[in-house]
Tab-separated table of C-alpha atoms and ligand atoms in Angstrom:
chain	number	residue	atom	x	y	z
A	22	UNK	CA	3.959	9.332	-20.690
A	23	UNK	CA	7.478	8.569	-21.627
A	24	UNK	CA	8.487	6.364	-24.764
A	25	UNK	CA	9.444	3.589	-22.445
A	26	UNK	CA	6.425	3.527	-20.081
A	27	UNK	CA	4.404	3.816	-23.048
A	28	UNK	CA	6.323	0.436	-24.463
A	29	UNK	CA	6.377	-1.784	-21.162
A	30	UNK	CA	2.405	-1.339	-21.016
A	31	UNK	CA	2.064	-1.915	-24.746
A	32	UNK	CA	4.396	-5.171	-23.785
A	33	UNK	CA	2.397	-6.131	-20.898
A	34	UNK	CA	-1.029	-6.079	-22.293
A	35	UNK	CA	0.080	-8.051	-24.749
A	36	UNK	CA	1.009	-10.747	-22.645
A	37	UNK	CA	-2.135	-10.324	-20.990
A	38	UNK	CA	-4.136	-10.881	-24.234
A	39	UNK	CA	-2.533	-13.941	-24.782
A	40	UNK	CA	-2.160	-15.771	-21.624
A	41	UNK	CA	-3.758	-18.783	-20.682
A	42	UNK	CA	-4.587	-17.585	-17.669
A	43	UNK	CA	-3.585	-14.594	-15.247
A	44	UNK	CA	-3.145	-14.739	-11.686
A	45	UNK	CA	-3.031	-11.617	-9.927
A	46	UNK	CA	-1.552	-10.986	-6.356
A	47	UNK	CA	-0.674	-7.590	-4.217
A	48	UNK	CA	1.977	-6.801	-1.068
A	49	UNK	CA	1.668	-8.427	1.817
A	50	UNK	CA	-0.306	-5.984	4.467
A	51	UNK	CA	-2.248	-5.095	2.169
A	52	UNK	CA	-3.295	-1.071	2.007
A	53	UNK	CA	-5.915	0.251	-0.027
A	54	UNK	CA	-4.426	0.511	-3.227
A	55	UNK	CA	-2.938	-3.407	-2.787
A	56	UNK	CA	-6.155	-4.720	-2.508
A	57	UNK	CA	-8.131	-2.121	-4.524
A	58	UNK	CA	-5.801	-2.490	-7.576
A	59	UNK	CA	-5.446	-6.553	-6.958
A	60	UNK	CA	-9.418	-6.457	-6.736
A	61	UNK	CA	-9.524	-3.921	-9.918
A	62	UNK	CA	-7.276	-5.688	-11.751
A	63	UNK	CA	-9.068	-9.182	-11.558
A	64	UNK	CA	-12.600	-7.839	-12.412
A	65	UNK	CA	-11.006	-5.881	-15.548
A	66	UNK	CA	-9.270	-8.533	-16.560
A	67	UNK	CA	-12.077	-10.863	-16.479
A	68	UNK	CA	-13.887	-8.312	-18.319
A	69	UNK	CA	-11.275	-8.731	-21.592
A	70	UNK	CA	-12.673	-12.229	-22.078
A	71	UNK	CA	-9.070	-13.007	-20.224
A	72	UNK	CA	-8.867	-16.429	-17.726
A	73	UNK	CA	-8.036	-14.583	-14.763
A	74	UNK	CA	-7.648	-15.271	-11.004
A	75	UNK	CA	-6.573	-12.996	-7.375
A	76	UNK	CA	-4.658	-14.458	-5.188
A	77	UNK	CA	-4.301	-13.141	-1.194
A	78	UNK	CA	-2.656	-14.805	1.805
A	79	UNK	CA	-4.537	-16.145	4.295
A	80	UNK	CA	-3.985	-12.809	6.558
A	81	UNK	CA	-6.565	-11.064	8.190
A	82	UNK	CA	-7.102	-8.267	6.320
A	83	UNK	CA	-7.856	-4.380	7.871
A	84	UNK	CA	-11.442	-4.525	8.951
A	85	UNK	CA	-11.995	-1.291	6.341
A	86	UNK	CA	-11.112	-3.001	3.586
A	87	UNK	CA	-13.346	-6.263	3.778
A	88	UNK	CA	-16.531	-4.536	1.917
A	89	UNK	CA	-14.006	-5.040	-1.209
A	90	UNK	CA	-14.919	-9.072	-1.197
A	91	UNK	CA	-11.862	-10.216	-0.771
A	92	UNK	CA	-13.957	-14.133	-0.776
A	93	UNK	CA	-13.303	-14.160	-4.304
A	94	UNK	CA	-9.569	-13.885	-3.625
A	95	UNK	CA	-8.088	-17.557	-3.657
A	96	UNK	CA	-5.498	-18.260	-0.511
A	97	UNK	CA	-3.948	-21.327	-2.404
A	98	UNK	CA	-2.387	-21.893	-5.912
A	99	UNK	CA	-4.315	-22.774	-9.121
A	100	UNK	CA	-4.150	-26.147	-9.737
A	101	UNK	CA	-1.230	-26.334	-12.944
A	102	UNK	CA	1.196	-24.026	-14.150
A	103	UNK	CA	2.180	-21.927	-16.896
A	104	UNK	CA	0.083	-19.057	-15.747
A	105	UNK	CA	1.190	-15.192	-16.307
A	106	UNK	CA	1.561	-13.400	-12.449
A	107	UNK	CA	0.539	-10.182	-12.437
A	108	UNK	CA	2.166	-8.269	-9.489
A	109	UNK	CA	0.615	-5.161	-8.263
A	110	UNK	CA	1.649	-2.590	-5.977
A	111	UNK	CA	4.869	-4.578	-5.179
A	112	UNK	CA	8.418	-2.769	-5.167
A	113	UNK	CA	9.871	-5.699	-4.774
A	114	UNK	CA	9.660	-10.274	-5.458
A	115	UNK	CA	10.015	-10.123	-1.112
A	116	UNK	CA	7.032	-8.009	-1.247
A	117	UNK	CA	4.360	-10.256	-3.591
A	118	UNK	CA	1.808	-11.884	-1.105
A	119	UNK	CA	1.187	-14.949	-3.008
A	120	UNK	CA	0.082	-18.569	-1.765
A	121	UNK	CA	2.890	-21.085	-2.268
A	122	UNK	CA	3.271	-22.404	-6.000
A	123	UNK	CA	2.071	-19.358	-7.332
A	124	UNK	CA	5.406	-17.980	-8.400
A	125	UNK	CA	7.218	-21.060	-8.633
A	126	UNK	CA	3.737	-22.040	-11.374
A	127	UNK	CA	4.485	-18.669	-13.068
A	128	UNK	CA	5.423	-18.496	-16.611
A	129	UNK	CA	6.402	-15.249	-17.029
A	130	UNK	CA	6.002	-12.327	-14.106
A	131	UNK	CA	4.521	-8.943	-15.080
A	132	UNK	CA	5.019	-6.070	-12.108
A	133	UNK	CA	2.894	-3.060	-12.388
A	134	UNK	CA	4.147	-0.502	-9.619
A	135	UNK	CA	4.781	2.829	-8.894
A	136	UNK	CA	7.315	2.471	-5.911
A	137	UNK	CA	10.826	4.412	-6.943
A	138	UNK	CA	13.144	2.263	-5.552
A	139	UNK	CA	10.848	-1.249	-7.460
A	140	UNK	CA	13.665	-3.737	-8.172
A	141	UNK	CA	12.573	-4.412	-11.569
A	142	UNK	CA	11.668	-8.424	-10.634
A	143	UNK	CA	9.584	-9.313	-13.513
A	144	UNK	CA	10.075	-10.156	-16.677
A	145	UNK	CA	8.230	-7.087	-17.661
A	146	UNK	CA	7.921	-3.766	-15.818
A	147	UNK	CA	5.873	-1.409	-15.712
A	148	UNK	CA	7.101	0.814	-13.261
A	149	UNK	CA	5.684	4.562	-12.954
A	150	UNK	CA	6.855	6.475	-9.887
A	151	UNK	CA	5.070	9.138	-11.248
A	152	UNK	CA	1.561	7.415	-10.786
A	153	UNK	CA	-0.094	7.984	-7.482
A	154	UNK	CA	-1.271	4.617	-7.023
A	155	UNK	CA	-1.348	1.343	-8.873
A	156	UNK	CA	-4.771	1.628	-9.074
A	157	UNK	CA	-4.113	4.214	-11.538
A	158	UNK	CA	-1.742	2.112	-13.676
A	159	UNK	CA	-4.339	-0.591	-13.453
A	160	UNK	CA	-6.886	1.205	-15.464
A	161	UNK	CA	-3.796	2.656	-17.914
A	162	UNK	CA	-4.050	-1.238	-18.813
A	163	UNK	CA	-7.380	-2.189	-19.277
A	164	UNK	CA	-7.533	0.637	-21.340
A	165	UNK	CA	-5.183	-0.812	-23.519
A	166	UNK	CA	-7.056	-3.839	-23.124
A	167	UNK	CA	-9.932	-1.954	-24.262
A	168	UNK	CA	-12.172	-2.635	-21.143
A	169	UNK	CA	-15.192	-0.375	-20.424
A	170	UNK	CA	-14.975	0.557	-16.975
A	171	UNK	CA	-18.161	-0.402	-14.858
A	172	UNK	CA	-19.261	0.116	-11.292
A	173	UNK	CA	-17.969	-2.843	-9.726
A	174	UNK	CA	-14.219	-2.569	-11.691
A	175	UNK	CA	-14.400	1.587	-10.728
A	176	UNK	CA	-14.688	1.261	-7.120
A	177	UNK	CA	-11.776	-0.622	-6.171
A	178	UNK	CA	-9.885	1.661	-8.294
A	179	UNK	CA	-10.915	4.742	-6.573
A	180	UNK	CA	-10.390	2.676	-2.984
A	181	UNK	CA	-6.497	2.605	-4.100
A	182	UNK	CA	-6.380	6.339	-5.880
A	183	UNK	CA	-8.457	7.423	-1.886
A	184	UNK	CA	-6.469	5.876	0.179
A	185	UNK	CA	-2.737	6.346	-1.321
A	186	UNK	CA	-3.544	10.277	-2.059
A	187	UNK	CA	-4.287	10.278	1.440
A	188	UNK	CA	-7.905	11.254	0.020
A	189	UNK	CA	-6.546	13.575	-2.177
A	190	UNK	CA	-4.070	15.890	-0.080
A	191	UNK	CA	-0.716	14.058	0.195
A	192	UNK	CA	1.886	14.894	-2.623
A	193	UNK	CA	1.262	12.883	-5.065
A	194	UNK	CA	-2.805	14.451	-5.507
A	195	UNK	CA	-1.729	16.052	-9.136
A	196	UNK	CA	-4.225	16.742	-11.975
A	197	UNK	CA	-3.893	13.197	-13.303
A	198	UNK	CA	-4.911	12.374	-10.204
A	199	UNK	CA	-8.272	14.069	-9.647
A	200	UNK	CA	-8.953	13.476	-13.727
A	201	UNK	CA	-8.978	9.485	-12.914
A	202	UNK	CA	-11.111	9.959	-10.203
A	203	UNK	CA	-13.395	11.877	-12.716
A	204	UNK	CA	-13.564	9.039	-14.925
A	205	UNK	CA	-13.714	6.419	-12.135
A	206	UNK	CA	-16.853	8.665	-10.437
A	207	UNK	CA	-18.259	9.377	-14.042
A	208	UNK	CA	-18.370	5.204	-14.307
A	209	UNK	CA	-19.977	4.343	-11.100
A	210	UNK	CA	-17.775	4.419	-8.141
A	211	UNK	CA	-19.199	6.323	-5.577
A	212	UNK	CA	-16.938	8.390	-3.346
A	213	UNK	CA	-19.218	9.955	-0.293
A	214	UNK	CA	-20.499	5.830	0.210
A	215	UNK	CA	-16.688	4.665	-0.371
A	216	UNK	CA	-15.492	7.434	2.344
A	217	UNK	CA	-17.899	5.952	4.959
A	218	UNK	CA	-16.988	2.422	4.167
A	219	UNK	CA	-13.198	2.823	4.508
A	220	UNK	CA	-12.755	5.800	7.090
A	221	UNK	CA	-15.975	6.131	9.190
A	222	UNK	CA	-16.935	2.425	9.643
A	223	UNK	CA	-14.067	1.886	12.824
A	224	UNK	CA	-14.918	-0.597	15.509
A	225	UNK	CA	-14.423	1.637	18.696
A	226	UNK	CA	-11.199	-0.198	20.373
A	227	UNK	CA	-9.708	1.537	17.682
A	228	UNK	CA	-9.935	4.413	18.737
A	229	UNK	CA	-9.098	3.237	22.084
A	230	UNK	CA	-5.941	2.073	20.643
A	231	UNK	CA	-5.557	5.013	18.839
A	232	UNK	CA	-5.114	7.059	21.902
A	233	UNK	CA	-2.974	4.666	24.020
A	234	UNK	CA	-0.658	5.177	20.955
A	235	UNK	CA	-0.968	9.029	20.853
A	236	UNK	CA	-0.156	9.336	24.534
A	237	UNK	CA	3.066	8.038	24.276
A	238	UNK	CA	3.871	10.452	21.544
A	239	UNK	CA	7.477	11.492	22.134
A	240	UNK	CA	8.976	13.995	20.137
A	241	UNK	CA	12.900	14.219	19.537
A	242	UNK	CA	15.692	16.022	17.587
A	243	UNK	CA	14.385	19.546	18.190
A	244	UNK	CA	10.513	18.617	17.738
A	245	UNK	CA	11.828	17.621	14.069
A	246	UNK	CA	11.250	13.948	14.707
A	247	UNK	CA	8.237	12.091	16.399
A	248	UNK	CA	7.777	8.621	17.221
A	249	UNK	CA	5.398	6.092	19.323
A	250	UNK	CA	5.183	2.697	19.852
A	251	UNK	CA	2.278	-0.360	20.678
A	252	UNK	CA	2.960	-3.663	21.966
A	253	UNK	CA	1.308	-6.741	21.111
A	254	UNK	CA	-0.558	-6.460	24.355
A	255	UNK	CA	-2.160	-2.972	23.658
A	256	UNK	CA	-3.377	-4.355	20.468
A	257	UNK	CA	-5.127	-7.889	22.214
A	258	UNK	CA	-6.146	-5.618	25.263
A	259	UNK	CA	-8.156	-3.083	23.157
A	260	UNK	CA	-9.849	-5.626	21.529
A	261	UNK	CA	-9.025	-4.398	18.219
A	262	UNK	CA	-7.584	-6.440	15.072
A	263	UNK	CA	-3.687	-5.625	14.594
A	264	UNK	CA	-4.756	-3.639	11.083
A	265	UNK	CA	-6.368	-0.943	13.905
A	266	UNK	CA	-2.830	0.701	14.185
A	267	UNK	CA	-3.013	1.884	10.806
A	268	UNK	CA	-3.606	5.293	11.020
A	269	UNK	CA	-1.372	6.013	13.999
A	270	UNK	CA	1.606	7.440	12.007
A	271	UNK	CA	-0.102	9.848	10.128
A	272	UNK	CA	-1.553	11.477	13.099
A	273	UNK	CA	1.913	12.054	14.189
A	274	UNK	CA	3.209	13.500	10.415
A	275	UNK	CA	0.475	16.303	11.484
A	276	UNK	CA	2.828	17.474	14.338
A	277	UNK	CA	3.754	21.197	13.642
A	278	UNK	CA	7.515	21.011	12.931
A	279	UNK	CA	8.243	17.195	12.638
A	280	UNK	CA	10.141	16.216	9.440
A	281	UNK	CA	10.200	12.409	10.082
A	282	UNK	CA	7.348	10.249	12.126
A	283	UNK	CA	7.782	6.495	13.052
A	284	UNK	CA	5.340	4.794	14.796
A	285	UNK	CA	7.223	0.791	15.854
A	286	UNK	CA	4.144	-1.736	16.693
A	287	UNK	CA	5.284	-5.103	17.876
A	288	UNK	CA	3.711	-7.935	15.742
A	289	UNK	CA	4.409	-10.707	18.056
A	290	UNK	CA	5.811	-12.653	15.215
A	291	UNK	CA	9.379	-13.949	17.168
A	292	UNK	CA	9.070	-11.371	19.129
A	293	UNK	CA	9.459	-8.870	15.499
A	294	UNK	CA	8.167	-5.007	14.825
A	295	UNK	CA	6.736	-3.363	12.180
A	296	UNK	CA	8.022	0.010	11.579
A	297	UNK	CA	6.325	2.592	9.936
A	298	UNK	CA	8.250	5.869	8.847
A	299	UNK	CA	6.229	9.449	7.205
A	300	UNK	CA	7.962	12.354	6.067
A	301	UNK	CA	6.528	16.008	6.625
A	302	UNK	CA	7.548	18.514	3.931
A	303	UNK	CA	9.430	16.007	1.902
A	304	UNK	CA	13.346	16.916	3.208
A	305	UNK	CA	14.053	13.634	4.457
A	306	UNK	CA	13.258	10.689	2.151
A	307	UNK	CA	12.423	8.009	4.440
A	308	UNK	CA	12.622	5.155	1.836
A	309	UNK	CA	16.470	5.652	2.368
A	310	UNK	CA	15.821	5.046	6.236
A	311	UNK	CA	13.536	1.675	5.491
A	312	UNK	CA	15.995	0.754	3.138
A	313	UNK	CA	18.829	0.793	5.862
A	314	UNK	CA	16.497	-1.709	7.887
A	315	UNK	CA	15.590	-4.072	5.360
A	316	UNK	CA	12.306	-2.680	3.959
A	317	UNK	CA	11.831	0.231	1.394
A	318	UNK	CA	8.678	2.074	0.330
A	319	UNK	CA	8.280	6.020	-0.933
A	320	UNK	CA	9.770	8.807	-0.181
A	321	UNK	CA	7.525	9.973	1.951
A	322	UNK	CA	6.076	6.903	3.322
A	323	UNK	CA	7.927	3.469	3.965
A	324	UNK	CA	8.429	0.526	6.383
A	325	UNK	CA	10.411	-2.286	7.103
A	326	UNK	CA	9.817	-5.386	9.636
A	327	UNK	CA	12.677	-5.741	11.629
A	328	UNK	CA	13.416	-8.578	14.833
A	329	UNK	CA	15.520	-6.018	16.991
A	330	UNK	CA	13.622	-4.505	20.292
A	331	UNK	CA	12.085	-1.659	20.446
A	332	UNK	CA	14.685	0.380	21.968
A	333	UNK	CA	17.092	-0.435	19.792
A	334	UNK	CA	14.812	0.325	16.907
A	335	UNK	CA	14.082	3.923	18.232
A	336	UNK	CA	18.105	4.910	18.492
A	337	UNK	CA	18.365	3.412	14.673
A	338	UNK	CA	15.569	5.744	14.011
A	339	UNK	CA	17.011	8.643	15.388
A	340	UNK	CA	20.537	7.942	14.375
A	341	UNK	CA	19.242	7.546	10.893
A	342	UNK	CA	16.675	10.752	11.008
A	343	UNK	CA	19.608	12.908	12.225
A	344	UNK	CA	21.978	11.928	10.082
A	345	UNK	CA	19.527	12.499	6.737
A	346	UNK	CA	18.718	15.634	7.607
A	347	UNK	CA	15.796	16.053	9.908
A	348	UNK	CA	18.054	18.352	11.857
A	349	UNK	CA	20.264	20.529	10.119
A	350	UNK	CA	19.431	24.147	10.627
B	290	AMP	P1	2.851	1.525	6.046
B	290	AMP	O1	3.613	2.326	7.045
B	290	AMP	O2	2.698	0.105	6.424
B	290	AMP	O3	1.576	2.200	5.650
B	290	AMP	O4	3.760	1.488	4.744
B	290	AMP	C1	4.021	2.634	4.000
B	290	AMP	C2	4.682	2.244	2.705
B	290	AMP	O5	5.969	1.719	2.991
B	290	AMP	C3	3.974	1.163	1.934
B	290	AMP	O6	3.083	1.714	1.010
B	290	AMP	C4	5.085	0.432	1.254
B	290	AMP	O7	5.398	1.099	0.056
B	290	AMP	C5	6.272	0.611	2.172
B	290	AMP	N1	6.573	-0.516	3.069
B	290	AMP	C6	6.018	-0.795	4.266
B	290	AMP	N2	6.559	-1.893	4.826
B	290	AMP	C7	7.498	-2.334	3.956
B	290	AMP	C8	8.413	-3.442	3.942
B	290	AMP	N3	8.478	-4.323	4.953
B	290	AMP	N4	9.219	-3.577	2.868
B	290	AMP	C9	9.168	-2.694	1.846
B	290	AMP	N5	8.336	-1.646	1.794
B	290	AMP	C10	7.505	-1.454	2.825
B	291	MN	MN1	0.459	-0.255	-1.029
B	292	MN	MN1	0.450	2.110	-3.757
């Protein structure tokens, strides 16, 4: 760890220690590592004797995720102010999924992330792109907090190191990684019950959705690029919740040959999309092509929400794809 990393957790925990109270809150949508970090963060907190509350929207959240108890999660502001926010998983303020009041009550913002492109928001960083999930940074600061980890604080951990490794085969699965989920294992969490919780627990009509999306796999630019598509009516006619579609995209990252997979799922919301965007091999950063339609995310993983149709959205895709590189030889 750098000099400076090393300094902005120093800084943070000790704003931690000596808050009044903390009031913790993750990216809208949340993924596994939003709401196992959020989830993580509030028990371990709690743990250092420190006032602390989590904070969701009132979303529906993926059906996988739900075991995590999200109940305890408030969907409205403290009553007060003066509170420090604790931001997790966020790149960006746009991102935070926070009831109303809870920023505007916030005395001071602290944003533990390990998105590149993060903004730097908060009043203090702690920004590690380095880190393959926030989870991770999350128990780099109760340690400094000097929390034991137990069972219940160790699962939700693991839950965010799982899920954004990609259960330990994307990229980011270094030694750091599989020595925190040593530690994390070695203090209760318990990885073969976690994997059937979060990946074989699906209601059948997602699967069913699943496939509708996979049979409208097109593949463009060569075979280099490959993208699909679900309307709101797929998603209400298979009976599934809209968080069934996650999933889709990295089915289509597995294509031999593809360098860039977007999956576009409209989210009924004024008629809006979601877009999610994967790279294969790592030559085209798709951040840079979420960026360019309002959203952001990793290099090889990103999104944006966008209110243009779905046709248009595809040529962006493509335009953008092409143009960064998924096609050059
Ligand atoms: P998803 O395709 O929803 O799994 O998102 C992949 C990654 O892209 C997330 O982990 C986020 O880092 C990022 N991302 C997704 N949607 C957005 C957005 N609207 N704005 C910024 N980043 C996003
Ligand atoms: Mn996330
Ligand atoms: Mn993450």
């Amino acid at each position: 760890m750098n000099d400076l990393l090393d300094a902005a957790y120093e800084a943070a925990a000790a704003v931690l220690r000596a808050a009044p109270r903390v009031v913790v809150a993750a990216h809208t949508d949340p993924d596994g590592d939003a709401l196992g970090s959020l989830v993580g963060a509030v028990l371990g907190l709690r743990a250092a004797g420190i006032d602390t509350v989590g904070v969701r929207v009132a979303a529906e959240l993926p059906r996988e995720l739900r075991w995590l108890d999200p109940d305890q999660l408030a969907t409205t502001a403290p009553a007060g102010d003066g509170w420090v926010l604790l931001a997790v998983d966020c790149g960006s303020e746009a991102r935070i999924a926070a009831p109303a009041g809870v920023r505007e009550g916030a005395a001071l913002v602290v944003g533990v992330d390990h998105h590149h492109d993060n903004t730097c928001f908060a009043d203090i960083d702690v920004v590690d792109p380095g880190a393959a999930c926030a989870a991770m940074m999350v128990r780099h600061l109760l340690d400094r907090l000097g929390v034991a980890l137990t069972p219940a604080i160790a699962t939700p951990l693991y839950v965010g190191l799982v899920t954004d490794t990609g259960r330990f085969q994307y990229s980011n699965t270094d030694a750091r990684a599989f020595a925190a989920a040593a530690e994390l294992v070695d203090a209760g969490a318990r990885p073969q019950e976690i994997f059937r919780r979060l990946y074989e627990s699906v209601a059948a009509a997602k699967l069913v959705l699943l496939g509708r999306a996979l049979a409208r796999t097109e593949v463009r630019l060569g075979g280099r690029l490959a993208v699909t598509w679900l309307t709101l009516a797929d998603v209400t006619e298979s009976g599934a919740d809209a968080s069934a579609t996650d999933g889709v995209i990295e089915q289509l990252r597995a294509i031999d040959g593809v360098e860039v997979a977007a999956f576009v799922r409209e989210t009924g919301n004024g008629g809006g999309h979601k877009v999610s965007l994967r790279s294969a091999g790592g030559r085209v950063d798709v951040s840079a092509i979420a960026r360019a339609g309002g959203g952001g995310g990793h290099a090889r993983a990103a999104g944006f929400t966008s209110d243009r149709s779905r046709d248009d959205l595809l040529a962006f895709i493509e335009a953008e794809a092409l143009s960064r590189g998924a096609c050059t030889d």
